[in-house]
Coordinates of C-alpha atoms in Angstrom, one line a residue:
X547 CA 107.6 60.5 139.8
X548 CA 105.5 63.9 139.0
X549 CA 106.3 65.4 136.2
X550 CA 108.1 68.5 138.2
X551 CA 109.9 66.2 140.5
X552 CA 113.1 66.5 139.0
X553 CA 112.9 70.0 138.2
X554 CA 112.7 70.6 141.9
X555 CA 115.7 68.4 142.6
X556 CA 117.7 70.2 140.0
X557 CA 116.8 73.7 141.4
X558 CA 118.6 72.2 144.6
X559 CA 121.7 71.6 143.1
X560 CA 125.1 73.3 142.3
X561 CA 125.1 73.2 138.7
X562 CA 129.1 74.2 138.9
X563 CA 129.3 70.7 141.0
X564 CA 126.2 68.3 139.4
X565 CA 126.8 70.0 135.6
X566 CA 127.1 66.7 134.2
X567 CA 124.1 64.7 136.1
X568 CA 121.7 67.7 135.4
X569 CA 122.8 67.8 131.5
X570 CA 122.1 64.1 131.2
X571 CA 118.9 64.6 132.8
X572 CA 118.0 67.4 130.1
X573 CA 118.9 65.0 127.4
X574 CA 118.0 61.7 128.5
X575 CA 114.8 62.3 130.7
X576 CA 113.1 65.9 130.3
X577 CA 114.0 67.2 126.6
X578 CA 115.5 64.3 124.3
X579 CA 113.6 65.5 121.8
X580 CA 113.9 68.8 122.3
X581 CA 117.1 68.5 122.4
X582 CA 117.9 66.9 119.8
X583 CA 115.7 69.4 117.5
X584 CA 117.5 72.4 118.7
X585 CA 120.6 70.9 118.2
X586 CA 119.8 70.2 114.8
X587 CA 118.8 73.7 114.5
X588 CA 122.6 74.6 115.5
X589 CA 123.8 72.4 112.8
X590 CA 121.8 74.7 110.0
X591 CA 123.0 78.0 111.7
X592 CA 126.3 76.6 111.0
X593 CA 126.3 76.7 107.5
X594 CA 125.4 80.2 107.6
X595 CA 128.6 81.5 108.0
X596 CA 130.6 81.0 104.7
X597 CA 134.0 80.4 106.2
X598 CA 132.3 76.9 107.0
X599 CA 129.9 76.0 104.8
X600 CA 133.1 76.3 102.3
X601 CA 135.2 73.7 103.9
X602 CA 132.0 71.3 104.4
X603 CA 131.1 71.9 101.3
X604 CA 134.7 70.6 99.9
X605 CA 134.7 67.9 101.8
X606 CA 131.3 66.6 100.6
X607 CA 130.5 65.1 104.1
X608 CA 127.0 65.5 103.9
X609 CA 126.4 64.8 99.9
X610 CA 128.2 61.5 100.3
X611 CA 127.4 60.4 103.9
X612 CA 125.2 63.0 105.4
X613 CA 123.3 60.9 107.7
X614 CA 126.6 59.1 108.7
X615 CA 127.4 62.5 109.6
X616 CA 125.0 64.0 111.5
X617 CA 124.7 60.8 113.3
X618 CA 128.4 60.8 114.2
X619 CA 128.5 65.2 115.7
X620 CA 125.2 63.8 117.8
X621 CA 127.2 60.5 119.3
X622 CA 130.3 62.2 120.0
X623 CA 128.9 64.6 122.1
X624 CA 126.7 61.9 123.7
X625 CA 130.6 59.5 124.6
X626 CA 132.0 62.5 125.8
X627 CA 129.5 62.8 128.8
X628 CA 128.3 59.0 129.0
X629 CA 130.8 57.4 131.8
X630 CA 131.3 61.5 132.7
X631 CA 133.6 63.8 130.9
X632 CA 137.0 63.3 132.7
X633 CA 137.2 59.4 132.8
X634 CA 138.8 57.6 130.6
X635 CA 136.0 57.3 128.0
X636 CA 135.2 60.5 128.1
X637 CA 138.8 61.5 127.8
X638 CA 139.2 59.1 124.5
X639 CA 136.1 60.8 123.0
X640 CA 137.6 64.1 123.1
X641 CA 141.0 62.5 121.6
X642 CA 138.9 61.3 118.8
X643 CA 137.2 64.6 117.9
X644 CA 140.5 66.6 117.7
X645 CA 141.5 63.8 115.9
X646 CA 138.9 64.5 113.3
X647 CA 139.2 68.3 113.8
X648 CA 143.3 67.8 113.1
X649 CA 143.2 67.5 109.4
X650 CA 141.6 70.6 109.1
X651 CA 143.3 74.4 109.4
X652 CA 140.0 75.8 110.9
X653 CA 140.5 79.0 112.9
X654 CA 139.4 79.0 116.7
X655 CA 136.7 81.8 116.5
X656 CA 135.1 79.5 114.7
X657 CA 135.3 76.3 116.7
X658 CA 134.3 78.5 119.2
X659 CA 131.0 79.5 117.4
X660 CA 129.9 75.8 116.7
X661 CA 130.9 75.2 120.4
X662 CA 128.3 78.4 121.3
X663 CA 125.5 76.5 119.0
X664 CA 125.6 73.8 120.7
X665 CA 124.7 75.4 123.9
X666 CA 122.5 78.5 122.7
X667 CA 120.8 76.9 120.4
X668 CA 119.3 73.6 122.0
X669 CA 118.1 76.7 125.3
X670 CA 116.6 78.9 122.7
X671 CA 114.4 75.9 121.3
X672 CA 113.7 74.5 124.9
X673 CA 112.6 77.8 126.3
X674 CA 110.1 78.5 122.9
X675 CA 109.0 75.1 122.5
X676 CA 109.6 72.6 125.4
X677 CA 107.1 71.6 127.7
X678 CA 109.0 73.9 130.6
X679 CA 111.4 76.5 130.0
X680 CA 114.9 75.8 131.2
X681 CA 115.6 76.6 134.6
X682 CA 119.1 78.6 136.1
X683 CA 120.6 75.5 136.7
X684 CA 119.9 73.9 133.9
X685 CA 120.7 76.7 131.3
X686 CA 124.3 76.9 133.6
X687 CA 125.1 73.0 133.2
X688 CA 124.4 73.3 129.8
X689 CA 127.2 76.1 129.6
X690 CA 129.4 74.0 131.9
X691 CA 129.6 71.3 129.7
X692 CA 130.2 73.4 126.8
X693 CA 133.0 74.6 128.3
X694 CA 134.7 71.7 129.4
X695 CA 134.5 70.3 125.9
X696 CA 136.2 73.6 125.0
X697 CA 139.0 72.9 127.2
X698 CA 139.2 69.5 126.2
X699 CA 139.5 70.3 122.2
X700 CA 142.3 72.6 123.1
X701 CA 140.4 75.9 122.9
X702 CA 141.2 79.7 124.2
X703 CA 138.8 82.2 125.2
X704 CA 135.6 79.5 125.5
X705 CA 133.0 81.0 127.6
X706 CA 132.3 80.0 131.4
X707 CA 128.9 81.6 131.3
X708 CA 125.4 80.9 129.5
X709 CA 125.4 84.6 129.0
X710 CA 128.8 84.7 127.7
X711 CA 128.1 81.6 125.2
X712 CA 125.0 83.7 124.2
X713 CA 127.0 87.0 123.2
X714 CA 129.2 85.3 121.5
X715 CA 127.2 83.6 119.5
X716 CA 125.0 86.5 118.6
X717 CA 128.1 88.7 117.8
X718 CA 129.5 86.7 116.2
X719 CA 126.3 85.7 113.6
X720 CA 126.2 89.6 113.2
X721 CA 129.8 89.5 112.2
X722 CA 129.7 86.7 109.9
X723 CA 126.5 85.5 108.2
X724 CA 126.6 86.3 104.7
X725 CA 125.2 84.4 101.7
X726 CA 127.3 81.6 99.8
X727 CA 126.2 79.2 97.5
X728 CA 128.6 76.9 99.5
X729 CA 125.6 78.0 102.2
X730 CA 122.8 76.5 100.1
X731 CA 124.2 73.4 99.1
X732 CA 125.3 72.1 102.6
X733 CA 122.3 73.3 103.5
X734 CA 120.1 71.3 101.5
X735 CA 121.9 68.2 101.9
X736 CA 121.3 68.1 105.3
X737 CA 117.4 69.4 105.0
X738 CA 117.6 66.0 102.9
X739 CA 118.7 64.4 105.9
X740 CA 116.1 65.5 107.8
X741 CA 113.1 64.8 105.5
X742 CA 114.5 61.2 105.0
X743 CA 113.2 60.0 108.0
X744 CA 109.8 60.4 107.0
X745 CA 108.0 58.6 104.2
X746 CA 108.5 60.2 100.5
X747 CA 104.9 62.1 100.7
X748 CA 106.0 63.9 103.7
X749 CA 109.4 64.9 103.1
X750 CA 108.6 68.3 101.2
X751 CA 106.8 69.3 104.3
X752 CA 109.1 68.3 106.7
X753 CA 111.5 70.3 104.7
X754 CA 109.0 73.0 105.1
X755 CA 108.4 72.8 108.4
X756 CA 112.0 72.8 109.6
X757 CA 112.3 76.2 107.1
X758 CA 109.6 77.6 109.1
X759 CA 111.4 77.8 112.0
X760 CA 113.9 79.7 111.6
X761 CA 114.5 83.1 111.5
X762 CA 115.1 85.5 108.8
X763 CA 118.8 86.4 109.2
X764 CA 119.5 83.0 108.9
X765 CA 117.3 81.8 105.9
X766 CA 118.7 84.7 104.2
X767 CA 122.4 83.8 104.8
X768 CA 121.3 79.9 103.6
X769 CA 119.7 81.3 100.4
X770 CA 116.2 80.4 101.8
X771 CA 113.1 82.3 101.2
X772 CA 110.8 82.7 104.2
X773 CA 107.9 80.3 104.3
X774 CA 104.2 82.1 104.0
X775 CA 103.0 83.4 107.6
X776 CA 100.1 81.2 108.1
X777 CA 102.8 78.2 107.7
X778 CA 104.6 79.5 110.2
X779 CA 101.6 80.3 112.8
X780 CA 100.8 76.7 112.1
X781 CA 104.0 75.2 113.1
X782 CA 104.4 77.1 116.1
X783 CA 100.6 76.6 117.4
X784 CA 101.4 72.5 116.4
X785 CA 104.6 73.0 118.8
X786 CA 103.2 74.5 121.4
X787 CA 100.1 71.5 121.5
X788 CA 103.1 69.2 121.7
X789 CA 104.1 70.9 124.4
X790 CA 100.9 70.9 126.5
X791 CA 100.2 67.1 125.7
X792 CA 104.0 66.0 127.4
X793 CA 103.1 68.4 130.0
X794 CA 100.1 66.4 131.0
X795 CA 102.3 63.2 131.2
X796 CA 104.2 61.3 133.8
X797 CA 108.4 62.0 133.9
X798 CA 110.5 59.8 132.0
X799 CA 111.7 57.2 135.1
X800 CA 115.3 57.2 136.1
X801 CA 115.5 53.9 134.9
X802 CA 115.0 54.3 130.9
X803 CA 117.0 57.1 130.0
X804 CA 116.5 58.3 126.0
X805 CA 119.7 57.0 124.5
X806 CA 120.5 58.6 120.7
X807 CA 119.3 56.3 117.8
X808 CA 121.5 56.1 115.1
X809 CA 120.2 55.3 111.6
X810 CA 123.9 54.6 110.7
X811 CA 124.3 52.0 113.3
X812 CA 120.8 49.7 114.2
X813 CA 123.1 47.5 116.0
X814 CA 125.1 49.9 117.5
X815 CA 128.5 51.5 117.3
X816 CA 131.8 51.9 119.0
X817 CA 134.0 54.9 119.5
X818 CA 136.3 53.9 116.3
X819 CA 133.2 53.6 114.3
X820 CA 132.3 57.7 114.3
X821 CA 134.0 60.2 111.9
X822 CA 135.1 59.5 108.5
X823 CA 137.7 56.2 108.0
X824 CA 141.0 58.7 107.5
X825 CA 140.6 59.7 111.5
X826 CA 141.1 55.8 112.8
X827 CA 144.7 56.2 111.8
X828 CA 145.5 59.9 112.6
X829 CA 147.7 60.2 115.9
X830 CA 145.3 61.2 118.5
X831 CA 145.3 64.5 119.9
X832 CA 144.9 64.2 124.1
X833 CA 142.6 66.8 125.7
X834 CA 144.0 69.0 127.4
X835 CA 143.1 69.4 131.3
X836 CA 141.8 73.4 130.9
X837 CA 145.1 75.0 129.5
X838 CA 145.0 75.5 125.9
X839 CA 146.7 74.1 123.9
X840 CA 149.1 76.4 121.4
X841 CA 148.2 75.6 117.5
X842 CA 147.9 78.4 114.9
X843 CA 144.6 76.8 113.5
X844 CA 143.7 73.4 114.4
X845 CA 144.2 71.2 117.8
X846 CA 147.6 70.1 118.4
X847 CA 148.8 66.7 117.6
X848 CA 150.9 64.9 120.5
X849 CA 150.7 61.1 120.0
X850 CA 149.1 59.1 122.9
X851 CA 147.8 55.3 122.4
X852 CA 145.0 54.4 121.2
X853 CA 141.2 54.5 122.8
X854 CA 139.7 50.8 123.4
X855 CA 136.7 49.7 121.5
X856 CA 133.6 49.8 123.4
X857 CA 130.8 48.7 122.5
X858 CA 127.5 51.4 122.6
X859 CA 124.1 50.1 122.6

């Protein structure tokens, strides 16, 4: 397969019918990595705002079990979509987020925020440092599935457009981001994370490198100072000759799809396995089929049995 192959066979499609094929082609065969980094970029933006960074901060999540955590937002996500977001897998995935959500009065313009992240920010990292920028019907599934993952927590007023996502996500960071020390600390756990997967002498520079990339509303709002300019020139140009190199290489076959990695589970995990222990016992909150649900602050709580074990490799 040449490397544009399936970018041609995308542009082809309806992204409103194929949303879910073309999004697990974005993160299984042309971007994992990408991805994966600019979702990890939406977890920091997160914290900027203090509304959250408070509650995650009282919960200690991230002090205690922070790469238990991160793990478990990334393989949610990844069971909602795997057997497709409507059947019965992905239908018990979604129970088990509001499930998690449920314990917790959090008010919707900000589930709707994280939801935005999760869309804007893994297109804003593609498009400056993939090896392609996203294309229509690409940036459009990614929307798609955001929104059905609104409707499916329980969720008013979520978006139906890329460019809707994108305004309010930008509104909304000019609204809120403000500095709390709640900011910094939930911050830094989680730059912890992220410079533990690399031996000791390199973790202060990984740490340094993920600072470098972000921009200065945000590292202001985290309590961050911004790293020296030449840093910053070097990261990007080191990017960007990333970039060109997986440009010059074959596509990822159909056949060996990038599946997430968990450092909390090397020998794999089940559905009952993600979020924290109090969640396994919580009724579970159904999704809803695209009419929100009514709840002053959190998703609604109608009992429904169980979802099954299945094992995830």
């Amino acid at each position: 397969m040449g490397r544009y192959s399936r970018l041609r066979r995308i542009q082809q499609m309806d992204p409103h019918q194929d949303f879910e094929r073309i999004y697990r082609w974005i993160v299984h065969h042309e971007f994992p990595r990408d991805y994966l980094h600019g979702t990890s970029i939406a977890f920091l933006r997160d914290y900027g705002v203090p509304r959250i960074s408070r509650l995650l901060d009282r919960t200690q999540e991230f002090e205690r079990a922070g790469q238990k955590r991160y793990d478990d937002t990334v393989l949610l996500m990844y069971e909602m979509v795997r057997e497709g977001m409507d059947s019965e897998h992905g239908r018990a995935a979604a129970r088990h987020l509001n499930r998690i959500h449920g314990r917790y009065r959090i008010p919707e313009e900000d589930f709707l925020y994280v939801l935005a992240t999760t869309v804007v920010g893994p297109k804003r990292w593609i498009d400056r440092f993939g090896w392609r920028r996203l294309c229509e019907q690409e940036t459009e599934s990614l929307a798609l599935v955001g929104r059905r993952t609104g409707e499916m927590m329980g969720l008013s007023g979520v978006p139906g457009t890329y460019a809707a996502f994108e305004r309010l996500h930008d509104d909304y960071e000019r609204e809120m981001f403000a500095y709390d020390p709640a900011n910094r600390r939930v911050a830094a756990a989680t730059l912890r994370i992220l410079a533990s997967w690399y031996p000791a002498p390199l973790r202060r520079p990984a740490s340094r490198v993920v600072l470098a990339v972000l921009d200065e509303p945000l590292l202001k709002a985290l309590g961050f100072r911004p790293q020296p300019r030449p840093l910053r020139a070097a990261v990007h140009r080191a990017f960007r000759a990333r970039a060109a190199l997986i440009r010059l290489l074959p596509a990822r076959p159909e056949r060996f799809p990038r599946k997430p990695k968990a450092r909390t589970y090397p020998f794999g995990w089940t559905l009952d396995d993600l979020g924290p222990h109090w969640a396994h016992s919580r009724p579970p909150a159904p999704p809803t089929d695209g009419t929100p649900a009514e709840r002053p602050a959190a998703p609604a709580q109608p009992p429904s049995p169980r979802a099954p074990r299945q094992e995830t490799r």
